[in-house]
PDB file of C-alpha atoms in Angstrom:
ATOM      1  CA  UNK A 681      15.689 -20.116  21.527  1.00 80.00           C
ATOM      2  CA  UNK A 682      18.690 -21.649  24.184  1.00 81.00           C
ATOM      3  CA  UNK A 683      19.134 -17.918  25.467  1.00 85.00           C
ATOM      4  CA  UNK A 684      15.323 -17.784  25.899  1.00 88.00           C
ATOM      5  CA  UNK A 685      14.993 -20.741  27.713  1.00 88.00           C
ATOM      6  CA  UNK A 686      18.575 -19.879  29.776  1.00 89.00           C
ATOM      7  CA  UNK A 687      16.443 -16.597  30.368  1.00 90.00           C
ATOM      8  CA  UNK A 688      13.172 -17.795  31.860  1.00 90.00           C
ATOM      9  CA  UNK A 689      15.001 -20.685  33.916  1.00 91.00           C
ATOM     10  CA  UNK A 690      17.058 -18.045  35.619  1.00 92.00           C
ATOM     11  CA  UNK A 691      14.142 -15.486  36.066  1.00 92.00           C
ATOM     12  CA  UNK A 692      12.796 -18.339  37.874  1.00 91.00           C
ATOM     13  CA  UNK A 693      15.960 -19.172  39.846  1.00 92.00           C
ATOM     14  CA  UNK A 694      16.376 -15.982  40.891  1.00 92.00           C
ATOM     15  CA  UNK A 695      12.898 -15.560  42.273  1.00 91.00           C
ATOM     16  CA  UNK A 696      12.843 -18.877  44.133  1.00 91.00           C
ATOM     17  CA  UNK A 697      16.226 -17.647  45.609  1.00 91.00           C
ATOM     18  CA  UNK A 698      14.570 -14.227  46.370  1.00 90.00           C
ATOM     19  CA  UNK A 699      12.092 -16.400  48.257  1.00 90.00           C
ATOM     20  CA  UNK A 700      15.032 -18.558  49.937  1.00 89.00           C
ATOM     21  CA  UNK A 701      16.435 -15.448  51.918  1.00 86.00           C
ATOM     22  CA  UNK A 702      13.191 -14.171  52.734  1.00 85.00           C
ATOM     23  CA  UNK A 703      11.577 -17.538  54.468  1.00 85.00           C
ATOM     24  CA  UNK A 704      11.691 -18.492  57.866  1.00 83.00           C
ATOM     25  CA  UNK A 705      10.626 -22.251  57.800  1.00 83.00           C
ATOM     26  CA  UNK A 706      13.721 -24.353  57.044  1.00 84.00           C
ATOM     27  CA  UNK A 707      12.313 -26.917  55.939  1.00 82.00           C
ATOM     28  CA  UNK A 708      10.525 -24.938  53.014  1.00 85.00           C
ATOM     29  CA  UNK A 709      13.837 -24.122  52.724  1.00 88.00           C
ATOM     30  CA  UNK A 710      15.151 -27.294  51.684  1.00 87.00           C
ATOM     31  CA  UNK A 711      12.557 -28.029  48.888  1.00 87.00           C
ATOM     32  CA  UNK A 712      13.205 -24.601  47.581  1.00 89.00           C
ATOM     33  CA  UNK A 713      17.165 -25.937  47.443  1.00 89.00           C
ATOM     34  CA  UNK A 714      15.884 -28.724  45.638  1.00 88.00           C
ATOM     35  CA  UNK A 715      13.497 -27.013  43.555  1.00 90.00           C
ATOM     36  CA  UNK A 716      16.653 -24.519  42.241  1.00 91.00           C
ATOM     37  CA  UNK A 717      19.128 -27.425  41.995  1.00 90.00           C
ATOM     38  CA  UNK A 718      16.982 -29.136  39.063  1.00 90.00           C
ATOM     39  CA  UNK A 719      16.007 -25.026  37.532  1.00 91.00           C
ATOM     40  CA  UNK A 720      19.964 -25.401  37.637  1.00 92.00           C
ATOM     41  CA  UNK A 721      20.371 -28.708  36.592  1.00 90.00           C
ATOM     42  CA  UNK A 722      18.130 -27.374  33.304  1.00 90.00           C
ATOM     43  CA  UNK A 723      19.813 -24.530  33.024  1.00 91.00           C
ATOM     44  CA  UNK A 724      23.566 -26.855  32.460  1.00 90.00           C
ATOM     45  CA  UNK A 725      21.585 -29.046  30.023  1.00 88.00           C
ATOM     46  CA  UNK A 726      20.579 -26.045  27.928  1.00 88.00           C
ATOM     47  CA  UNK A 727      24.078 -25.115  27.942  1.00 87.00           C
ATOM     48  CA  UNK A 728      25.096 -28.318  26.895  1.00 83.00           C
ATOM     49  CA  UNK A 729      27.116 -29.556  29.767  1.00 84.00           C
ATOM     50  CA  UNK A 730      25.387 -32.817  30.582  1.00 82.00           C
ATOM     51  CA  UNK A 731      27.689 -34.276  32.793  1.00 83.00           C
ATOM     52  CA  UNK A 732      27.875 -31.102  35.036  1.00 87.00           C
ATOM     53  CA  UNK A 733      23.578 -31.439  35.292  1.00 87.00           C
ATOM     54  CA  UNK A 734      23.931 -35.117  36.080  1.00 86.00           C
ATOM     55  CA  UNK A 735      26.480 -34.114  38.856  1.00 87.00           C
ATOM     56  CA  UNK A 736      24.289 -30.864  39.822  1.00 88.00           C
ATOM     57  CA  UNK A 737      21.170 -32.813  39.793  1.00 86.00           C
ATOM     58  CA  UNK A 738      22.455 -35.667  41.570  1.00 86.00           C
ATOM     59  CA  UNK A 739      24.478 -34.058  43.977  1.00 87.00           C
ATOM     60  CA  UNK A 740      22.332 -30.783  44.575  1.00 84.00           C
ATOM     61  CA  UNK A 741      18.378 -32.294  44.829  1.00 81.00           C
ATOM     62  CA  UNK A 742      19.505 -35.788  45.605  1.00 79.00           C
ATOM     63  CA  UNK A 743      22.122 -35.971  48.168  1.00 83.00           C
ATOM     64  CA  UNK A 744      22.083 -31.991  49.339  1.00 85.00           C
ATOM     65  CA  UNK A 745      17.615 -32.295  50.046  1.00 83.00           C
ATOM     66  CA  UNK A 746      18.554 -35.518  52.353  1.00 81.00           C
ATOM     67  CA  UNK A 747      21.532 -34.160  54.172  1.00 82.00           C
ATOM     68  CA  UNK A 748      19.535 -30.870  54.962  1.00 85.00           C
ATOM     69  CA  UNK A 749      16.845 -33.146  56.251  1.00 82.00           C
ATOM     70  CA  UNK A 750      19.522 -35.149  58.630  1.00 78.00           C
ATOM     71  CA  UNK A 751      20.821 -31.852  59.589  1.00 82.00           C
ATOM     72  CA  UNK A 752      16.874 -30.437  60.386  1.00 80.00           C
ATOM     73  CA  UNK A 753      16.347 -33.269  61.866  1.00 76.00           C
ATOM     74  CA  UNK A 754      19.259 -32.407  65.287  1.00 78.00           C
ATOM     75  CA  UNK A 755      17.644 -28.614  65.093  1.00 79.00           C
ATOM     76  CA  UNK A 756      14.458 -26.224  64.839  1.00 76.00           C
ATOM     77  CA  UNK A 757      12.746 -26.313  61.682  1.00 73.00           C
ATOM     78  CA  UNK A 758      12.347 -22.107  61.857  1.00 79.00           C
ATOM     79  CA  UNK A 759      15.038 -20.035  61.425  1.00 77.00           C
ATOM     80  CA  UNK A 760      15.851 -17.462  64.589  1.00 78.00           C
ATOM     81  CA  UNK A 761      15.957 -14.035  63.963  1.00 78.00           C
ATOM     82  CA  UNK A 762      18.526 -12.107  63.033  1.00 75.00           C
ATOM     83  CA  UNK A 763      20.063  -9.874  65.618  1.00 81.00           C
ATOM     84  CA  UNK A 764      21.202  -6.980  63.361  1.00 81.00           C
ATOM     85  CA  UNK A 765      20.337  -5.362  60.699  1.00 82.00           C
ATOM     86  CA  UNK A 766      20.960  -6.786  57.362  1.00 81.00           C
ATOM     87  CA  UNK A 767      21.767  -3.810  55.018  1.00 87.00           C
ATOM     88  CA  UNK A 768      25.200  -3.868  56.022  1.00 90.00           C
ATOM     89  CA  UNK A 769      25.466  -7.620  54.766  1.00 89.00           C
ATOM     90  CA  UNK A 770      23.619  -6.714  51.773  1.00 89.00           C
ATOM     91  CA  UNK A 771      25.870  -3.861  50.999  1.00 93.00           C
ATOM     92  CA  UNK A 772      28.846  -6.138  50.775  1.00 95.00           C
ATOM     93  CA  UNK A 773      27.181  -8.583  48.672  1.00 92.00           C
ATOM     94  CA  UNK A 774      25.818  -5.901  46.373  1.00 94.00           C
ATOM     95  CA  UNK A 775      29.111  -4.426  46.204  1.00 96.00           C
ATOM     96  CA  UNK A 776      30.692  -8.276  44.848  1.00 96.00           C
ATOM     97  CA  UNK A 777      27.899  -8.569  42.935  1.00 94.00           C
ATOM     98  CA  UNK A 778      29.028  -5.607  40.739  1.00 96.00           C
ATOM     99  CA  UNK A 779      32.489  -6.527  40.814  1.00 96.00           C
ATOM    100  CA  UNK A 780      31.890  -9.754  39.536  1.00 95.00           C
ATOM    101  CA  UNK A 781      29.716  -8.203  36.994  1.00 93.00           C
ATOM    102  CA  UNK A 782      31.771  -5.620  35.686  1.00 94.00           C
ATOM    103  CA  UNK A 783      34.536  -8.633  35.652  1.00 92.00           C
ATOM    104  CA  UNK A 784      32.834 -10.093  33.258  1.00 89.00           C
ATOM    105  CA  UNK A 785      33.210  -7.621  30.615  1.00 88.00           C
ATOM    106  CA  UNK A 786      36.608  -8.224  30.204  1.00 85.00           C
ATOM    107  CA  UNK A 787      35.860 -12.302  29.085  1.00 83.00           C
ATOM    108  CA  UNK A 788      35.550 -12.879  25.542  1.00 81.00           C
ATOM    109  CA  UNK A 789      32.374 -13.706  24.175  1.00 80.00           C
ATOM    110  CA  UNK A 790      30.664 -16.954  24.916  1.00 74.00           C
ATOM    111  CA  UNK A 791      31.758 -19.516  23.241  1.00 72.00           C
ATOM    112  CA  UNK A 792      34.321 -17.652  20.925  1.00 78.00           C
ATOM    113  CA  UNK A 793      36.667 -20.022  19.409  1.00 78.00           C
ATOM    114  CA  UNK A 794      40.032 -17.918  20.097  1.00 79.00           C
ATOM    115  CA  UNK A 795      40.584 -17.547  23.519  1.00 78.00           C
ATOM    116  CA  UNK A 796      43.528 -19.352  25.360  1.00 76.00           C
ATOM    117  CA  UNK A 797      41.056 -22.238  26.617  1.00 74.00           C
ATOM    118  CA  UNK A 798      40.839 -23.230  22.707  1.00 74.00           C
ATOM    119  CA  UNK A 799      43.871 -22.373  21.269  1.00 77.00           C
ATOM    120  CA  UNK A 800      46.079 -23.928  23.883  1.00 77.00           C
ATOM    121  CA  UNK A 801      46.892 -27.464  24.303  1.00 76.00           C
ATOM    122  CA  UNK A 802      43.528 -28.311  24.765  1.00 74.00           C
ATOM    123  CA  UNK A 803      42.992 -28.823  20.945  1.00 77.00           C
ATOM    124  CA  UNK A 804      46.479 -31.418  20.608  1.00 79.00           C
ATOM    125  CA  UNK A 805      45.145 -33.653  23.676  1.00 81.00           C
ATOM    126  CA  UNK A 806      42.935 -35.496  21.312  1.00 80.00           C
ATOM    127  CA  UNK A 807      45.968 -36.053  18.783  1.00 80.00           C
ATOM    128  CA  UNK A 808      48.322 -36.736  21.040  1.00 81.00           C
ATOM    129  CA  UNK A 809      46.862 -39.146  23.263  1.00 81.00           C
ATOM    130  CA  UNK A 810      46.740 -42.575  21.274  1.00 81.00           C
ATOM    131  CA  UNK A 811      50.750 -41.719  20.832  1.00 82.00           C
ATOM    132  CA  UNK A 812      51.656 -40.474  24.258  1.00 82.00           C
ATOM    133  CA  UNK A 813      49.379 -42.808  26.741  1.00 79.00           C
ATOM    134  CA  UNK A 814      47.150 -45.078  24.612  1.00 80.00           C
ATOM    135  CA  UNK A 815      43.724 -45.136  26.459  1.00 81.00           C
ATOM    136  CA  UNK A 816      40.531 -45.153  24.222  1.00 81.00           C
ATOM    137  CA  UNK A 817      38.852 -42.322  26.512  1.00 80.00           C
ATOM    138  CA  UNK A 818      40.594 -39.001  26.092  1.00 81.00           C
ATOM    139  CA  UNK A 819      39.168 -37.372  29.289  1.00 80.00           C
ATOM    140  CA  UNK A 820      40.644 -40.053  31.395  1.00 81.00           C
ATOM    141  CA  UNK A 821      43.650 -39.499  29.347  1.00 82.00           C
ATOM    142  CA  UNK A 822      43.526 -35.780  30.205  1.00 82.00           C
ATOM    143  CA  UNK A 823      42.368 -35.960  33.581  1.00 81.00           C
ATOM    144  CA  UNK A 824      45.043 -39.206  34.766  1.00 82.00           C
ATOM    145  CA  UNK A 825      47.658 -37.989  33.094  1.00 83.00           C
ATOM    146  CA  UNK A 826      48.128 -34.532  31.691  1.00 84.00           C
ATOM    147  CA  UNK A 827      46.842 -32.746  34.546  1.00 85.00           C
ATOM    148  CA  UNK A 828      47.973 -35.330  37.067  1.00 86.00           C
ATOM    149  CA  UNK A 829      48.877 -32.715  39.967  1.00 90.00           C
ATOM    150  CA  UNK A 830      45.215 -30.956  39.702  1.00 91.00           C
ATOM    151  CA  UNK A 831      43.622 -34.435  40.220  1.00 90.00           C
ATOM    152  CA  UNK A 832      46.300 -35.582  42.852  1.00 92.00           C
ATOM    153  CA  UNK A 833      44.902 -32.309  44.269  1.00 93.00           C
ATOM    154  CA  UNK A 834      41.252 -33.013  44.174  1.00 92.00           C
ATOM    155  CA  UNK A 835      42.403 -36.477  45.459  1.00 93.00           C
ATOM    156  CA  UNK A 836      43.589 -35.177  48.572  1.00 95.00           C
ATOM    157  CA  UNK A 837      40.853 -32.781  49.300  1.00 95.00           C
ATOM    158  CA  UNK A 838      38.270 -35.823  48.916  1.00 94.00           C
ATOM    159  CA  UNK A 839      40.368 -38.053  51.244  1.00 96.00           C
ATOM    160  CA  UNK A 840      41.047 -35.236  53.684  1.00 96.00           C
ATOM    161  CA  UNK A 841      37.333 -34.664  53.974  1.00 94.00           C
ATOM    162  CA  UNK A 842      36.187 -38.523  54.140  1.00 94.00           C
ATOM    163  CA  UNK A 843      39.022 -38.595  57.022  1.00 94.00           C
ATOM    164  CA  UNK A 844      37.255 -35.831  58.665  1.00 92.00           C
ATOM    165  CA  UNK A 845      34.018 -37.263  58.370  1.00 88.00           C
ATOM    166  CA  UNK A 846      35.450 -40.652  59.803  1.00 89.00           C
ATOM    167  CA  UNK A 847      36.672 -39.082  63.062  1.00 89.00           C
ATOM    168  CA  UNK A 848      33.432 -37.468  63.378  1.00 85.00           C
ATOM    169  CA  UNK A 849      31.686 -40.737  63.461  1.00 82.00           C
ATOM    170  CA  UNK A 850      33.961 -42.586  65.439  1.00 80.00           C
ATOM    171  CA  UNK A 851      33.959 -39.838  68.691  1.00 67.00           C
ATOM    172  CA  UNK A 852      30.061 -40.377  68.219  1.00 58.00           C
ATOM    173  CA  UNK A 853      30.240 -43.827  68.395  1.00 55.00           C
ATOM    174  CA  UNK A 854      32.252 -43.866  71.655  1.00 53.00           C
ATOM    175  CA  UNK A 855      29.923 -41.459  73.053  1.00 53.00           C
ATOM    176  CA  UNK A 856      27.224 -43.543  74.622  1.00 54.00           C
ATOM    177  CA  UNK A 857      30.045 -45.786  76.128  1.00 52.00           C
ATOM    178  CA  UNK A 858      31.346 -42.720  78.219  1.00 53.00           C
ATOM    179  CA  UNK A 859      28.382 -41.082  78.930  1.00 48.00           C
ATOM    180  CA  UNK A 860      25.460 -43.962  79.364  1.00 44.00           C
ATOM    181  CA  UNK A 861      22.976 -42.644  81.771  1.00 45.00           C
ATOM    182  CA  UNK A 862      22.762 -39.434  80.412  1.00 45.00           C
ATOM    183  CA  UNK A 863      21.825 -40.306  76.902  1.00 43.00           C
ATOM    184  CA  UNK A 864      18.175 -40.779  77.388  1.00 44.00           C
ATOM    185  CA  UNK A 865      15.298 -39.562  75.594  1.00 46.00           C
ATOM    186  CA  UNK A 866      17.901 -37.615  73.314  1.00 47.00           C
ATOM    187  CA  UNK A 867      19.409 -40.733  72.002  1.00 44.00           C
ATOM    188  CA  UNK A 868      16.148 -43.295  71.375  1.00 44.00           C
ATOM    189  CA  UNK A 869      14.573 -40.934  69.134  1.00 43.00           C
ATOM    190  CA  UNK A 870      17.669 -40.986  67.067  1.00 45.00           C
ATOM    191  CA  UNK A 871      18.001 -44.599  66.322  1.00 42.00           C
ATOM    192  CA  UNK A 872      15.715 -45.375  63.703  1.00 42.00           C
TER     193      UNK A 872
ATOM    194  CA  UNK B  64       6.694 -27.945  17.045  1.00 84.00           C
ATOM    195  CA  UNK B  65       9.164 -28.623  19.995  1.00 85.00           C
ATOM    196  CA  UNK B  66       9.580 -24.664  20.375  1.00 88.00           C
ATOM    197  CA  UNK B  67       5.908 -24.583  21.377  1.00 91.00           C
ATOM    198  CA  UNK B  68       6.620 -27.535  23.690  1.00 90.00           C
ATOM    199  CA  UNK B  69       9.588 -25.686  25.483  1.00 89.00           C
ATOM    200  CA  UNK B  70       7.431 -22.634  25.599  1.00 91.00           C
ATOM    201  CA  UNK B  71       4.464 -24.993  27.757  1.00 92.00           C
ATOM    202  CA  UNK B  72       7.567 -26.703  29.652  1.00 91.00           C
ATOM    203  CA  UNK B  73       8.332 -23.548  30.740  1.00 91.00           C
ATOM    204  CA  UNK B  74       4.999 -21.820  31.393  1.00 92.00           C
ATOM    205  CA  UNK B  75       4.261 -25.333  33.439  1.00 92.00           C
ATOM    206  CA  UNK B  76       8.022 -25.189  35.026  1.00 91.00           C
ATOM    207  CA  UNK B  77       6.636 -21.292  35.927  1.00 91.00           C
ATOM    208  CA  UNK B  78       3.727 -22.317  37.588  1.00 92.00           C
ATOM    209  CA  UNK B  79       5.425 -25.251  39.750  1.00 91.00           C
ATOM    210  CA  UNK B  80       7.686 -22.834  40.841  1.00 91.00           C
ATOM    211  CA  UNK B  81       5.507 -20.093  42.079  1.00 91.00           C
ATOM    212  CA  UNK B  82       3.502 -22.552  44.114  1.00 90.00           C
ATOM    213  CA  UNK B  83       6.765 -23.395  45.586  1.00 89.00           C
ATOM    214  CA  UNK B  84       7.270 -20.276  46.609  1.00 88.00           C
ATOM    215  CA  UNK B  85       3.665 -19.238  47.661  1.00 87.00           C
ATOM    216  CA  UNK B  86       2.527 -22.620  48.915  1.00 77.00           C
ATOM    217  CA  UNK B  87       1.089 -21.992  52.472  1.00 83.00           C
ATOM    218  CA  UNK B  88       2.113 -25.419  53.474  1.00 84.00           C
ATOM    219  CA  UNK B  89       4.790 -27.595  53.187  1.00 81.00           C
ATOM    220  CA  UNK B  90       2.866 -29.809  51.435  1.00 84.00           C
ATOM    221  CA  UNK B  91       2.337 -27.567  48.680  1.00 87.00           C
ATOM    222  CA  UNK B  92       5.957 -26.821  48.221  1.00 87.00           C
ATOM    223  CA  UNK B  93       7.158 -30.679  48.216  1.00 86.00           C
ATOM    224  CA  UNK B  94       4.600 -31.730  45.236  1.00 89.00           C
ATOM    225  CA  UNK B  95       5.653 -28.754  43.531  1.00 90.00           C
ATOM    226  CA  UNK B  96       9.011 -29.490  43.881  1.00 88.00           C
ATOM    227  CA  UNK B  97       8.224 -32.627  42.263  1.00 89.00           C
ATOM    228  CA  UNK B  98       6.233 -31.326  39.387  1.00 90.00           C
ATOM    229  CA  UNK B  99       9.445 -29.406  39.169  1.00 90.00           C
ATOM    230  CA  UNK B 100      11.000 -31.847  38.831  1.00 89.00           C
ATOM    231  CA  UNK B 101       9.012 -33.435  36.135  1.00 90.00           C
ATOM    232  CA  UNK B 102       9.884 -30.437  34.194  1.00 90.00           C
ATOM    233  CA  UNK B 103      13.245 -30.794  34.770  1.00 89.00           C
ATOM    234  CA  UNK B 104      12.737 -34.369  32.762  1.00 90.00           C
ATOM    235  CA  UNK B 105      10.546 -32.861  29.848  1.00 90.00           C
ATOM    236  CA  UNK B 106      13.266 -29.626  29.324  1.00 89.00           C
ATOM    237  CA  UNK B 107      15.771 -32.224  29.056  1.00 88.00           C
ATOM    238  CA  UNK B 108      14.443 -34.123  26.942  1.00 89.00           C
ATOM    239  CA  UNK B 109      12.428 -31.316  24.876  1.00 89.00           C
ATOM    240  CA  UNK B 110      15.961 -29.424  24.688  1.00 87.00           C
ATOM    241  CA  UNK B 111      18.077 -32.424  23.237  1.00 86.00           C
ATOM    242  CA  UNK B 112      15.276 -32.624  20.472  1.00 88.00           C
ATOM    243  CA  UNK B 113      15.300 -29.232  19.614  1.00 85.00           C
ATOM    244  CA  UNK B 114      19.326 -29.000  19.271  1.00 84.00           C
ATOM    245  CA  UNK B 115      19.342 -31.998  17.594  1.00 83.00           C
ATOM    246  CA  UNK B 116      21.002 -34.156  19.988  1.00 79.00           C
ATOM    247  CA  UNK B 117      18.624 -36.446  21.805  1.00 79.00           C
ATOM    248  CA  UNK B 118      21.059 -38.545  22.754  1.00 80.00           C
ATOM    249  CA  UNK B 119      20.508 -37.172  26.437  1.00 80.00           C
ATOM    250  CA  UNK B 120      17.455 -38.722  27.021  1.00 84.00           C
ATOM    251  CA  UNK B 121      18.504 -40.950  29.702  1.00 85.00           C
ATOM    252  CA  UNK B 122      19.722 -38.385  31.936  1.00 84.00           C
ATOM    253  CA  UNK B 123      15.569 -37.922  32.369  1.00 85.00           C
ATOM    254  CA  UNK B 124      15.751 -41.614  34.056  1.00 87.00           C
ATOM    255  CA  UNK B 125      18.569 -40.008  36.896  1.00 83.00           C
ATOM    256  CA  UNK B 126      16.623 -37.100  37.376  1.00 85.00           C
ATOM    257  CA  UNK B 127      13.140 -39.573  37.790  1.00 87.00           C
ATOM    258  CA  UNK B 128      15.132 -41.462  40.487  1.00 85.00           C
ATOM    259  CA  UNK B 129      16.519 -38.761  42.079  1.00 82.00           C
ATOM    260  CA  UNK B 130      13.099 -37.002  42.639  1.00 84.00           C
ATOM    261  CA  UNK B 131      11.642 -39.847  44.376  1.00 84.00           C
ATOM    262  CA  UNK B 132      14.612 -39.840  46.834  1.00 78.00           C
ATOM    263  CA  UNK B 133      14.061 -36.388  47.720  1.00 77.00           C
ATOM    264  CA  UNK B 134      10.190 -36.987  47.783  1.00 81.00           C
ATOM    265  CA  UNK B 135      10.614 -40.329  50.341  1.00 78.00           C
ATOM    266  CA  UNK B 136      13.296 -37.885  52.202  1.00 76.00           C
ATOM    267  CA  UNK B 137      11.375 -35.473  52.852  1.00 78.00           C
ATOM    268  CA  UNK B 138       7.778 -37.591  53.389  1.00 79.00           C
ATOM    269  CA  UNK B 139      10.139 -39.865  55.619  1.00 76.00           C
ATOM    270  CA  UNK B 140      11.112 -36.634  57.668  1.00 75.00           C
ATOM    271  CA  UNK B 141       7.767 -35.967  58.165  1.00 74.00           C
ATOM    272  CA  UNK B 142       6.457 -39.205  59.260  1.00 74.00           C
ATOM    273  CA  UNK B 143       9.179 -39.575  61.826  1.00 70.00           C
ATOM    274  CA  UNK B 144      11.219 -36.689  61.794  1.00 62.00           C
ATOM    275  CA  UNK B 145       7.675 -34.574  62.509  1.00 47.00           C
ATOM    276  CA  UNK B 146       8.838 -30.944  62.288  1.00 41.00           C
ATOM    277  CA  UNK B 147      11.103 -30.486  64.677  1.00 42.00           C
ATOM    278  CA  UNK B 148       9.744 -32.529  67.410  1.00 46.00           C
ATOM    279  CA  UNK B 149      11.730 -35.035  68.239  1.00 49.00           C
ATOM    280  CA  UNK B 150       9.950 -37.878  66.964  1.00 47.00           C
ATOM    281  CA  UNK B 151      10.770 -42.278  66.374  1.00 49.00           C
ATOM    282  CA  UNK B 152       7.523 -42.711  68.937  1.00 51.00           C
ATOM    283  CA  UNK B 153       5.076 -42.443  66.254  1.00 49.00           C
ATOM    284  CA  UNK B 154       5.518 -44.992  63.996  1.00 50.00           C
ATOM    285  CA  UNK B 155       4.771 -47.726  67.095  1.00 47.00           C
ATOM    286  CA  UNK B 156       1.269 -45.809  67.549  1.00 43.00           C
TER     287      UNK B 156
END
C-alpha cells in the first residue's frame, strides 16, 4: 500500500515538474514549487522520515514560496526566452539521468538489514552512549559528538553563508547614503 | 477502511494538482496549491493510521501553518507586489 501511495505521489511530482519546465509565468512557477515541496513532503512521511518532511515542508513551501516571491518581486514575472535550442541541455541531463539510474542497481535493496549503514557502528551508538557521553538523546549524542568534524563542517558552511548574507545587506544599506538623488521611484516602492 | 481513505486522499491530491497545472490563472493555481496542501495534512495523518503509528499527527499542525504563510505570501505579492509592476502605490488608493 506505502509503494502505491510512493507511486501516485511521484506520478504526480513528476507531472507538476513536467509542467515546471514547460511554463513561462514565474510566478505560476512558484506555487508549482510549493505545490511539489508538500507532494515531497508526503512522499518523506510515507517513507517514514518525519523529521526530513517537517524540514522539506518547512523549508521547501514555507520559506523557499516567500523567498521566490522577494526575488519576483526585483524582476519580470515571465520568463525570457531561451536563445538556443534546448536538446543539447536535455541530452546531458538524459544522459545523468541514466547514469544515476543504472547506479542504482548496484545498492542493496531498500531497507535490507545488512548493508554497511546497519552493520557498522551505527547499531553500538545506542549502547555506547549512556557510557561514553551520558546525554538522554542519542542523536545529539551522535551528531555532537561522534561525528563532531561532519557537524563542525555543516557549522561552517551555515556561518559562511549567514556571513555572506550579512555583507550583502550591509553594502545595501550604505547604498542610499552614496547614491541619494538617484534612488527615486526605484527605491519608494521597495520600502513597505 | 483507511486504505479507501488514502485511495480518495489521493484521487483528491490528483485533482488539486492538475488544476495546478492547468489553471488558466494564477488564482487557480494558488487555491490549488492550498487544497494541496490540505492533502498534504490528511496523507499524513491517513498514513500514520494506516502504519500504525499516529503519533505524527502534529506534523499536520506545521504543515496548516505553513500553508497559510505561503497563501498570505503570495496574496501579499499580489496586493502590493502586483505582477511585476512595481507596486507600494496601491495600498494608499
Amino acid at each position: 500500500m506505502e509503494a502505491f501511495i510512493n507511486m501516485v505521489l511521484l506520478t504526480m511530482m513528476a507531472a507538476s515538474v513536467v509542467a515546471l519546465v514547460r511554463m513561462r509565468n514565474l510566478f505560476a512557477v512558484v506555487i508549482l514549487f510549493s505545490v511539489y515541496s508538500f507532494l515531497m513532503a508526503s512522499v518523506l512521511v510515507v517513507l517514514d522520515a518525519p523529521d526530513v518532511a517537517m524540514t522539506e515542508a518547512a523549508v521547501g513551501s514555507g520559506v523557499s514560496t516567500v523567498l521566490f516571491l522577494a526575488a519576483l518581486y526585483l524582476t519580470k514575472t515571465e520568463e525570457a526566452q531561451p536563445r538556443h535550442s534546448p536538446l543539447l541541455p536535455m541530452f546531458v541531463a538524459v544522459v545523468v539521468g541514466a547514469a544515476l539510474v543504472y547506479g542504482t542497481y548496484d545498492m542493496p535493496p531498500f531497507g535490507a538489514a545488512d548493508t554497511p549503514v546497519n552493520t557498522h557502528v551505527g547499531a553500538q551508538y545506542p549502547g555506547r552512549t549512556p557510557a561514553e557521553i551520558d546525554i538522554p538523546n542519542v542523536v545529539s549524542a551522535v551528531l555532537a559528538s561522534y561525528r563532531g568534524f561532519d557537524t563542525l563542517g555543516e557549522v561552517l558552511v551555515v556561518f559562511t553563508a549567514a556571513i555572506g548574507v550579512l555583507l550583502l545587506l550591509r553594502r545595501n544599506k550604505r547604498r542610499p547614503g552614496d547614491a541619494s538623488e538617484e534612488a527615486g521611484p526605484d527605491r519608494a516602492g521597495m520600502e513597505d | 477502511m483507511f486504505v479507501v481513505a488514502a485511495i480518495a486522499v489521493l484521487i483528491a491530491l490528483g485533482l488539486a494538482v492538475i488544476r495546478a497545472i492547468a489553471g488558466p490563472t494564477v488564482f487557480d493555481r494558488m487555491v490549488a496549491a492550498n487544497a494541496v496542501g490540505n492533502g498534504a495534512i490528511l496523507l499524513l495523518a491517513v498514513v500514520g493510521f494506516l502504519t500504525g503509528r499516529p503519533e505524527f499527527l502534529d506534523l499536520g499542525i506545521l504543515y496548516a501553518l505553513l500553508n497559510i504563510v505561503g497563501t498570505l505570501a503570495v496574496l501579499k505579492f499580489f496586493r502590493f507586489g502586483s505582477l511585476g509592476h512595481r507596486g507600494g502605490e496601491e495600498p494608499k488608493a
